PDB file of C-alpha atoms in Angstrom:
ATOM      1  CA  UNK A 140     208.774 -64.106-133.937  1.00 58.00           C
ATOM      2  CA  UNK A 141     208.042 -64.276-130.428  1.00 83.00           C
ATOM      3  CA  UNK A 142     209.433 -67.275-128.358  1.00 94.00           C
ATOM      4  CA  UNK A 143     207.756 -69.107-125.000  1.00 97.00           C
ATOM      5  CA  UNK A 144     207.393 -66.533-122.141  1.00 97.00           C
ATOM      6  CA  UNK A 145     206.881 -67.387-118.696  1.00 98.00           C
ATOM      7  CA  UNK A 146     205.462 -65.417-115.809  1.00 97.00           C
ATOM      8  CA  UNK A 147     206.680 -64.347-113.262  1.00 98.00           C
ATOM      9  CA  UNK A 148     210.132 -65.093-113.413  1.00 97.00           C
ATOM     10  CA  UNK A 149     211.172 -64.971-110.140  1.00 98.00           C
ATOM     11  CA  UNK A 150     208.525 -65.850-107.671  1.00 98.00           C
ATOM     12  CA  UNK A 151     208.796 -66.025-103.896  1.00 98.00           C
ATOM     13  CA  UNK A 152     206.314 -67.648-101.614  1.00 98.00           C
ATOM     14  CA  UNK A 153     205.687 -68.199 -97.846  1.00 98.00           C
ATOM     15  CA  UNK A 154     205.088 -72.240 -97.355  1.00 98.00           C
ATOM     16  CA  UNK A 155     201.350 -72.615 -97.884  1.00 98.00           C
ATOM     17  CA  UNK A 156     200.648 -70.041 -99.641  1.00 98.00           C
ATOM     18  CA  UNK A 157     199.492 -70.234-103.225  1.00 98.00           C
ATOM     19  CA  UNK A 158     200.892 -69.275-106.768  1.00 98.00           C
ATOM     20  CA  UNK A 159     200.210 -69.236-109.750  1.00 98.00           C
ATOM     21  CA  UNK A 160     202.616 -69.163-113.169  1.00 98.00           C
ATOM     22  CA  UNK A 161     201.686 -68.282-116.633  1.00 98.00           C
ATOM     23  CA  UNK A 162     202.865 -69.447-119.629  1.00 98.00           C
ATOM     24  CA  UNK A 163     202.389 -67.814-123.157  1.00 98.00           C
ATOM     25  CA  UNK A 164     203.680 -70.417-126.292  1.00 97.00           C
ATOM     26  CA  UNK A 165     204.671 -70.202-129.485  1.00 96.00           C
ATOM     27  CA  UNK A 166     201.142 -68.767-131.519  1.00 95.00           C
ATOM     28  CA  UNK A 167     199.482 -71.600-133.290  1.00 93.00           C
ATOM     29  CA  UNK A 168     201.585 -74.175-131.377  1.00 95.00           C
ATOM     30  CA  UNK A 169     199.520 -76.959-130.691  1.00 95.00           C
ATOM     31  CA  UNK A 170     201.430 -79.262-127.845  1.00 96.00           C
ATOM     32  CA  UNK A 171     202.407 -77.565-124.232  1.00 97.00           C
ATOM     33  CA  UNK A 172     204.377 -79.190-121.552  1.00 97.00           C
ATOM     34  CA  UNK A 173     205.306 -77.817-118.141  1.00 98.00           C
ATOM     35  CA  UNK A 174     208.427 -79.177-116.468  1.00 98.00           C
ATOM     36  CA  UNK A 175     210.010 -78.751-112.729  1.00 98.00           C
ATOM     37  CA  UNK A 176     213.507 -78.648-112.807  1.00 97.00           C
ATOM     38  CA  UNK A 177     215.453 -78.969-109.195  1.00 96.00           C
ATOM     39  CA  UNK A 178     218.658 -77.578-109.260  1.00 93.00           C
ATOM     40  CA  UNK A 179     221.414 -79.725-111.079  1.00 92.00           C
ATOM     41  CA  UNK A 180     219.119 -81.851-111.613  1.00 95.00           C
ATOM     42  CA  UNK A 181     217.245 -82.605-115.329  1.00 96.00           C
ATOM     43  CA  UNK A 182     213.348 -81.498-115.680  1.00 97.00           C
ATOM     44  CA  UNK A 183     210.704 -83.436-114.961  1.00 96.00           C
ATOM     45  CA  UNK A 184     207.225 -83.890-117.036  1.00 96.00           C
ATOM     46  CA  UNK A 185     204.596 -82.624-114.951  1.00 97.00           C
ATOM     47  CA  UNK A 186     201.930 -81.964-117.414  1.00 97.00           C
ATOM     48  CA  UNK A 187     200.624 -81.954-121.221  1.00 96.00           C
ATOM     49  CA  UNK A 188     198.141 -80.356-123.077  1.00 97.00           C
ATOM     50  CA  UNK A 189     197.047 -80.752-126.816  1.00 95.00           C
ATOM     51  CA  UNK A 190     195.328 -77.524-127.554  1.00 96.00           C
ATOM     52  CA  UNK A 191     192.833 -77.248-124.638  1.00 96.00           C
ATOM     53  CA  UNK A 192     192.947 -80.572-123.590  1.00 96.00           C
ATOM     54  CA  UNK A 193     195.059 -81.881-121.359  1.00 97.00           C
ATOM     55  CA  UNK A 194     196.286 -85.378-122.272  1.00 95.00           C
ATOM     56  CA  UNK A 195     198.679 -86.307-119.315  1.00 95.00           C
ATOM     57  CA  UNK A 196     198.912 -85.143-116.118  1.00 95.00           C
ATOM     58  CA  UNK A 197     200.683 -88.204-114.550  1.00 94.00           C
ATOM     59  CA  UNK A 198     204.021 -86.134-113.665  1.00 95.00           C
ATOM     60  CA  UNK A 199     201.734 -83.351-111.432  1.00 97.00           C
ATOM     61  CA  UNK A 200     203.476 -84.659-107.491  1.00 95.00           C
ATOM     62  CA  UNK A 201     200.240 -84.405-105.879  1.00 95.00           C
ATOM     63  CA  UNK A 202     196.811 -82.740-105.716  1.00 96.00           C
ATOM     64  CA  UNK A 203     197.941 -79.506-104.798  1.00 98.00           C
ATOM     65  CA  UNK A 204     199.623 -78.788-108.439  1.00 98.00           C
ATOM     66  CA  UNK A 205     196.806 -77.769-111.258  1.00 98.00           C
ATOM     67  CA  UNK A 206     197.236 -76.950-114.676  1.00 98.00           C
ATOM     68  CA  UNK A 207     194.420 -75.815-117.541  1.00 98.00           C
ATOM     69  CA  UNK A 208     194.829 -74.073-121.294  1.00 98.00           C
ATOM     70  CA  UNK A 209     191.148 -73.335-121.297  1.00 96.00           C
ATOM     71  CA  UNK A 210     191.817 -71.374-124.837  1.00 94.00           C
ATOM     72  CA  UNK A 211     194.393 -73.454-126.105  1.00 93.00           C
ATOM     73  CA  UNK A 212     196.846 -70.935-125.929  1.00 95.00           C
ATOM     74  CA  UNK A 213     197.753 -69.543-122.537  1.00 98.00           C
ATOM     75  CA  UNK A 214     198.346 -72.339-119.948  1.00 98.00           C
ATOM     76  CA  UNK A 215     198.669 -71.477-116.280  1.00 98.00           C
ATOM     77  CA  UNK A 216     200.468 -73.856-113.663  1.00 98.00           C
ATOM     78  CA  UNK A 217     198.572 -73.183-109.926  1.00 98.00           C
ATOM     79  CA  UNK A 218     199.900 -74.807-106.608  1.00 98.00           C
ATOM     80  CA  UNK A 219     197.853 -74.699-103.939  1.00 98.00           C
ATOM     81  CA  UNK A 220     199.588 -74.311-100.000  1.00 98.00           C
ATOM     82  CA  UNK A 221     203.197 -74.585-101.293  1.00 98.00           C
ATOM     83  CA  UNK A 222     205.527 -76.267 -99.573  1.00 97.00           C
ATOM     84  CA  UNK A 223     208.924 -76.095 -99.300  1.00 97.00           C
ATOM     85  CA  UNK A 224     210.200 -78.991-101.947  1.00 96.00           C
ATOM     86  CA  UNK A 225     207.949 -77.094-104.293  1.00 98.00           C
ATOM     87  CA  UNK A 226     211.007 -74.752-104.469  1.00 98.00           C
ATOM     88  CA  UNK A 227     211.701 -75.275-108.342  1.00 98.00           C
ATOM     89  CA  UNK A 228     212.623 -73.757-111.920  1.00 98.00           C
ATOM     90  CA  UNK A 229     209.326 -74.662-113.486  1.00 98.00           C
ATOM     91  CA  UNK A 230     209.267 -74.607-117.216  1.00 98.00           C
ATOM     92  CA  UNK A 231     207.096 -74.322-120.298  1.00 98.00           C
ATOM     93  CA  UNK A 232     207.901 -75.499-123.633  1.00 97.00           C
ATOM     94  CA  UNK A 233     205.280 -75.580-126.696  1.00 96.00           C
ATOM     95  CA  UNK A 234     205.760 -77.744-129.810  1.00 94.00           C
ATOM     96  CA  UNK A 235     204.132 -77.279-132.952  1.00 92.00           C
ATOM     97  CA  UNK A 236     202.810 -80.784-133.779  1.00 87.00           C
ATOM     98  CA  UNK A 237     201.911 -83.460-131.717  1.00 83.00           C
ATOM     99  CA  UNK A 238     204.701 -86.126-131.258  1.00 78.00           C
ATOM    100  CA  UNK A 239     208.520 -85.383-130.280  1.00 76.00           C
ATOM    101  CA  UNK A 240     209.036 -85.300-134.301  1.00 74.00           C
ATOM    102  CA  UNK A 241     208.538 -81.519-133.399  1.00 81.00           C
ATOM    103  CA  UNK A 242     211.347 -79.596-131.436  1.00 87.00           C
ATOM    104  CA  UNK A 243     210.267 -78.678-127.843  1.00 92.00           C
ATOM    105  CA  UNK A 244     210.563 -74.876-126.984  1.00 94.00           C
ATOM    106  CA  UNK A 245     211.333 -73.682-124.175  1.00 96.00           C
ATOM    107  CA  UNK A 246     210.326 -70.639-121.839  1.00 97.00           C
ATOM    108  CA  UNK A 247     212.750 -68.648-119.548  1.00 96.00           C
ATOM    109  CA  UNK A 248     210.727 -70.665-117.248  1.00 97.00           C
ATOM    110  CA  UNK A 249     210.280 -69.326-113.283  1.00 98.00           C
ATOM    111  CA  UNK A 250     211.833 -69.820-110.294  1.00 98.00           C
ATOM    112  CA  UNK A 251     209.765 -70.320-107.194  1.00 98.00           C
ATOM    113  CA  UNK A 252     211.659 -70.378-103.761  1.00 98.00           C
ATOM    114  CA  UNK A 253     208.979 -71.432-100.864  1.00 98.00           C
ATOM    115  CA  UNK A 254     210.047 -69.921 -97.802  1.00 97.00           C
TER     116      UNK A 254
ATOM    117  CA  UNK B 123     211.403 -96.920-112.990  1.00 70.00           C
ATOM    118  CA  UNK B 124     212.459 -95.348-116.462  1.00 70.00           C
ATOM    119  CA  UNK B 125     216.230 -93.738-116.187  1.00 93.00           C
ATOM    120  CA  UNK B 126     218.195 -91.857-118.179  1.00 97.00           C
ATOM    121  CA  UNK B 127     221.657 -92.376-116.404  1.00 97.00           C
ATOM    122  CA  UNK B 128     224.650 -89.043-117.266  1.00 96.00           C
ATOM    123  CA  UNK B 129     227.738 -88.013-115.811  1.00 93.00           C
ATOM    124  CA  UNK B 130     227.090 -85.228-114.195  1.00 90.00           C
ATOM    125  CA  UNK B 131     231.108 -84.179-114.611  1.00 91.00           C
ATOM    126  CA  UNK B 132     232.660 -81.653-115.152  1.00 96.00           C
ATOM    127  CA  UNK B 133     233.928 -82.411-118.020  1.00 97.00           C
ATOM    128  CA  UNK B 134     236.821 -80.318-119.035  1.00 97.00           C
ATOM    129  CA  UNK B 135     238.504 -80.159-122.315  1.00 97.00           C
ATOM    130  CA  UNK B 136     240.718 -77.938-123.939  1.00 98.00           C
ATOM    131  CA  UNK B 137     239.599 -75.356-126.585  1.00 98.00           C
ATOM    132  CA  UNK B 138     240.033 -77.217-130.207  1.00 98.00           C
ATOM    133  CA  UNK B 139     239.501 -80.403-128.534  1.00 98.00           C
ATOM    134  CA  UNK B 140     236.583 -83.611-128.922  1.00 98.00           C
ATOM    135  CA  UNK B 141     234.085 -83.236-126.167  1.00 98.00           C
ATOM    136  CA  UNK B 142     232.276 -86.469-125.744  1.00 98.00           C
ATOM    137  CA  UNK B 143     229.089 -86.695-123.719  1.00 98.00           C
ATOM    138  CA  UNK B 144     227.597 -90.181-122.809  1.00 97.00           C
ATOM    139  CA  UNK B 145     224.224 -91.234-121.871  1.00 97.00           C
ATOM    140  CA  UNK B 146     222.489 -94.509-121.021  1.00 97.00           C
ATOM    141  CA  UNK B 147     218.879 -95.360-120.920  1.00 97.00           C
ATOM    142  CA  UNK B 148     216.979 -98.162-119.327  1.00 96.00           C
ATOM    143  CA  UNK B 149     213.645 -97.963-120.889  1.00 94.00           C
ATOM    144  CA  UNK B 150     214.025-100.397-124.367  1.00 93.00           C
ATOM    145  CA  UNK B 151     210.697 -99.385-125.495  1.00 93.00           C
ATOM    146  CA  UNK B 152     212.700 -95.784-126.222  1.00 93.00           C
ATOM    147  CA  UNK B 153     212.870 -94.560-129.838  1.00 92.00           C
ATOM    148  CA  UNK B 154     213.753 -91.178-129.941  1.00 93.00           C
ATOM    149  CA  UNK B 155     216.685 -89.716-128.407  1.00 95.00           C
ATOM    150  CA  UNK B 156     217.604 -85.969-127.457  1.00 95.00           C
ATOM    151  CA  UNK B 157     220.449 -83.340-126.526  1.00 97.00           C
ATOM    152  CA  UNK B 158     219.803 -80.704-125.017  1.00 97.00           C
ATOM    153  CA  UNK B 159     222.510 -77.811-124.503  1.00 98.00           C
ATOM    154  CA  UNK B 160     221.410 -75.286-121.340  1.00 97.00           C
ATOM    155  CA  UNK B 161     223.692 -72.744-120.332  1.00 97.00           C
ATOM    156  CA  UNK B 162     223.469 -71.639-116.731  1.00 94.00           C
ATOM    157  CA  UNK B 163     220.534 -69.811-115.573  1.00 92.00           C
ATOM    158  CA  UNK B 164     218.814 -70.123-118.895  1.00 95.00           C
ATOM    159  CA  UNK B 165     216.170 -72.848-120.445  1.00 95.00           C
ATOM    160  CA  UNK B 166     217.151 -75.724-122.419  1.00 96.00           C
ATOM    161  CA  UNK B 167     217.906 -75.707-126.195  1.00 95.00           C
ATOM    162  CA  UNK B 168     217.459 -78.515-128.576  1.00 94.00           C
ATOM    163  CA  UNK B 169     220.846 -79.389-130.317  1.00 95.00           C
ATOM    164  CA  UNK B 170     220.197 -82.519-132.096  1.00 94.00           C
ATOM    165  CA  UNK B 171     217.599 -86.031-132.050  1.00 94.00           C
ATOM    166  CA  UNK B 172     218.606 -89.194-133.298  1.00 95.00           C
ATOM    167  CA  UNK B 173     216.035 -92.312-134.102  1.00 93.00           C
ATOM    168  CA  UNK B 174     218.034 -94.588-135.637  1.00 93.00           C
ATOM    169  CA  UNK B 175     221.313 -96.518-134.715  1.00 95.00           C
ATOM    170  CA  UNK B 176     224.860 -95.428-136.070  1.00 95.00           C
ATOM    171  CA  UNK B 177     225.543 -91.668-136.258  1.00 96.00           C
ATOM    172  CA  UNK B 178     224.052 -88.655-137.051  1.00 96.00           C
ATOM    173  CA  UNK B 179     225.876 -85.608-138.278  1.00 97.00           C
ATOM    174  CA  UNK B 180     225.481 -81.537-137.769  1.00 96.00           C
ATOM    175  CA  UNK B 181     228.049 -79.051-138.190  1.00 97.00           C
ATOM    176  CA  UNK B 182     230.584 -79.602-134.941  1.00 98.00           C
ATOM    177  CA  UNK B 183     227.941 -82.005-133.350  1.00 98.00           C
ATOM    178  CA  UNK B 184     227.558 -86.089-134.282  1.00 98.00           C
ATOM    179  CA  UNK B 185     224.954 -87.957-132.086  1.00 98.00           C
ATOM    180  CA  UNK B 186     225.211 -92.134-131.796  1.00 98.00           C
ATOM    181  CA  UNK B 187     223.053 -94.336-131.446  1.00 97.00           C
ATOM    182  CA  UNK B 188     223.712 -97.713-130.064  1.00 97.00           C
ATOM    183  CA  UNK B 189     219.966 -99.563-129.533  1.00 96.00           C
ATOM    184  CA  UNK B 190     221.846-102.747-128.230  1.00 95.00           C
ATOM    185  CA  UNK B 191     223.908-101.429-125.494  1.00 96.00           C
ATOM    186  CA  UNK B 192     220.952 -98.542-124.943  1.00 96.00           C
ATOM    187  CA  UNK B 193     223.471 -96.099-125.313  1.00 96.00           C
ATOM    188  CA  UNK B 194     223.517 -92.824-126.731  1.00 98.00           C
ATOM    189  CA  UNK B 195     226.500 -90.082-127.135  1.00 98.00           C
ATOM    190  CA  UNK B 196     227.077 -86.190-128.680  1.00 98.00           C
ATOM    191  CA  UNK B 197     230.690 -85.804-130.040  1.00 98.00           C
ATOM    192  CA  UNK B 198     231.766 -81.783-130.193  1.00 98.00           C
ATOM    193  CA  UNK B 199     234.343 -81.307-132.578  1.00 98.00           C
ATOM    194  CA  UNK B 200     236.810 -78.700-132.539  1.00 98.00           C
ATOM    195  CA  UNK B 201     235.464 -77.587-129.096  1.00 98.00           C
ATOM    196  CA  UNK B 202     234.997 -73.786-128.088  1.00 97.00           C
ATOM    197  CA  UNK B 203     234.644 -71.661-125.028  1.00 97.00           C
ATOM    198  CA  UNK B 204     231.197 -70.947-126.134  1.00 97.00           C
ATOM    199  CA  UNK B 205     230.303 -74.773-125.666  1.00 98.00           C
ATOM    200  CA  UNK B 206     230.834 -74.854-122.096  1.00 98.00           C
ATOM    201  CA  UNK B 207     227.252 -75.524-121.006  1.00 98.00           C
ATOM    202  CA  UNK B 208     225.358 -78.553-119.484  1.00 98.00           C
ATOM    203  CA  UNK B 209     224.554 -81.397-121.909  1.00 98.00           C
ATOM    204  CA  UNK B 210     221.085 -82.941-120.756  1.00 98.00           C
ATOM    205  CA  UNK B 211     219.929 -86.216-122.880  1.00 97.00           C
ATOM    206  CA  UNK B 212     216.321 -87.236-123.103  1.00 96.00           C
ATOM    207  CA  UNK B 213     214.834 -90.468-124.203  1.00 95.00           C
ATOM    208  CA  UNK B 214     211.407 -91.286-125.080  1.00 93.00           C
ATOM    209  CA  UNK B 215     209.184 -92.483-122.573  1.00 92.00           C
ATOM    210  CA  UNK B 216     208.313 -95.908-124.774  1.00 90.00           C
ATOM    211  CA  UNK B 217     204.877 -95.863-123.839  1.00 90.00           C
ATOM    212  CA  UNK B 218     204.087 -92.429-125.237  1.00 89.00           C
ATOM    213  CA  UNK B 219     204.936 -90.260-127.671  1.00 86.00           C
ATOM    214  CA  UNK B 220     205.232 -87.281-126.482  1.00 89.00           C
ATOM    215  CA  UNK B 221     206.432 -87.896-122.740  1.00 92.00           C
ATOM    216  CA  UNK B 222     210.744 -87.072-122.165  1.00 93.00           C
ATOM    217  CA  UNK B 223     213.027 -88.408-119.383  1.00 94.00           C
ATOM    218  CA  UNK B 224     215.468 -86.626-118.831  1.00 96.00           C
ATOM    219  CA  UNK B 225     218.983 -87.248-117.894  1.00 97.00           C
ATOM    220  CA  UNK B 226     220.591 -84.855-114.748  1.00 96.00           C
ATOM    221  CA  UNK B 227     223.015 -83.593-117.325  1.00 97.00           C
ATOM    222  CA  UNK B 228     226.680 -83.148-117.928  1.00 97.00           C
ATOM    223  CA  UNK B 229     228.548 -80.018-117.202  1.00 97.00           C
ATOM    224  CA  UNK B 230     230.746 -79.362-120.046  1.00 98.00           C
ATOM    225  CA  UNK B 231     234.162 -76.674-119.159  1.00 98.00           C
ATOM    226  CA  UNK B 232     235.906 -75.926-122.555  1.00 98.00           C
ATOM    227  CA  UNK B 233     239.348 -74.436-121.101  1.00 96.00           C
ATOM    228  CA  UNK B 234     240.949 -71.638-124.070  1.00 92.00           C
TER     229      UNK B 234
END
């Protein structure tokens, strides 16, 4: 079946700007976590939602970052007047239980370079 | 502040060869342990999780567990070109069951 997908892939943005990156999981998959990963660097939690609800949101670096799965299926990650160390692989990975018991997949995830 | 401390290499090893990837952790509250293969460019892949001390066993791949010295490591026998990839190990946040941290990752070269 269909994996994670992750749009856009490749997203460029002028510093303050805003964006806004979709993620599509697994069908039926209940947990979703977004992730930044800097470059050589492992990812970071930002963000996790159990269906529509979003459990944890203790990673998110500061006001400007917003997530919501208002379905419990699509989940989109918005950042409000980017700034430069925004500049980040940010991925999606959806689980189908509730607990790391479950393997974490992953989406392509997308790049963001703030100019 | 919860680490999860890697080499970040390379590593290089000859085709045929062990490849073995170390990882320590300072949060003791951690249960569950994680490798992660990601080649470059691409997303992260699960290759094995390990709860419990000692090893565990898949095909090429053996994870250990060592609770007591909060280490954890991923053995790759008979090592091929197609391994050559970076290694990331996660740990468990203890205080949640569902939160990772990550190591930085290990670049693995496997040389034919």
């Amino acid at each position: 079946g269909a994996g994670v997908s992750q749009s856009p892939r490749y997203k460029v943005a002028k510093r303050g700007q805003d964006v806004a990156l979709r993620c599509d999981p697994i069908s039926g998959h209940v947990s979703l976590f977004w992730y930044q990963q800097a470059l050589g660097q492992g990812p970071e939690f930002l963000t996790y939602f159990q269906n529509e609800a979003q459990l944890d949101k203790s990673g998110l670096p500061s006001d400007r970052f917003f997530a919501e799965r208002p379905e419990g299926s699509v989940s989109t990650l918005k950042i409000q007047r980017t700034q430069q160390e925004d500049s980040a692989v940010y991925l999606c990975a959806s689980s189908p239980g509730l607990a790391l018991s479950y393997e974490q997949y992953f989406g392509p995830g997308t790049r963001l370079t703030v100019t | 502040q919860k680490e999860v401390e890697q080499n970040s290499g390379p590593l290089s090893v000859p085709e045929g060869a062990i490849a073995s990837l170390n990882c320590t952790y300072s949060d003791r509250g951690s249960q569950s342990f994680f490798w992660y293969r990601q080649y470059s460019g691409k997303s992260p892949e699960l290759i094995m999780f390990i709860y419990s001390n000692g090893d565990k066993e898949d095909g090429r791949f053996t994870a250990q567990l060592n609770k007591a010295s909060q280490y954890v490591s991923l053995l790759i026998r008979d090592s091929q070109p197609s391994d050559s990839a970076t290694y990331l190990c996660a740990a468990q946040r203890g205080d949640s069951n569902y939160q990772l941290i990550w190591g930085a990752g290990t670049k693995l070269i496997i040389k034919p």
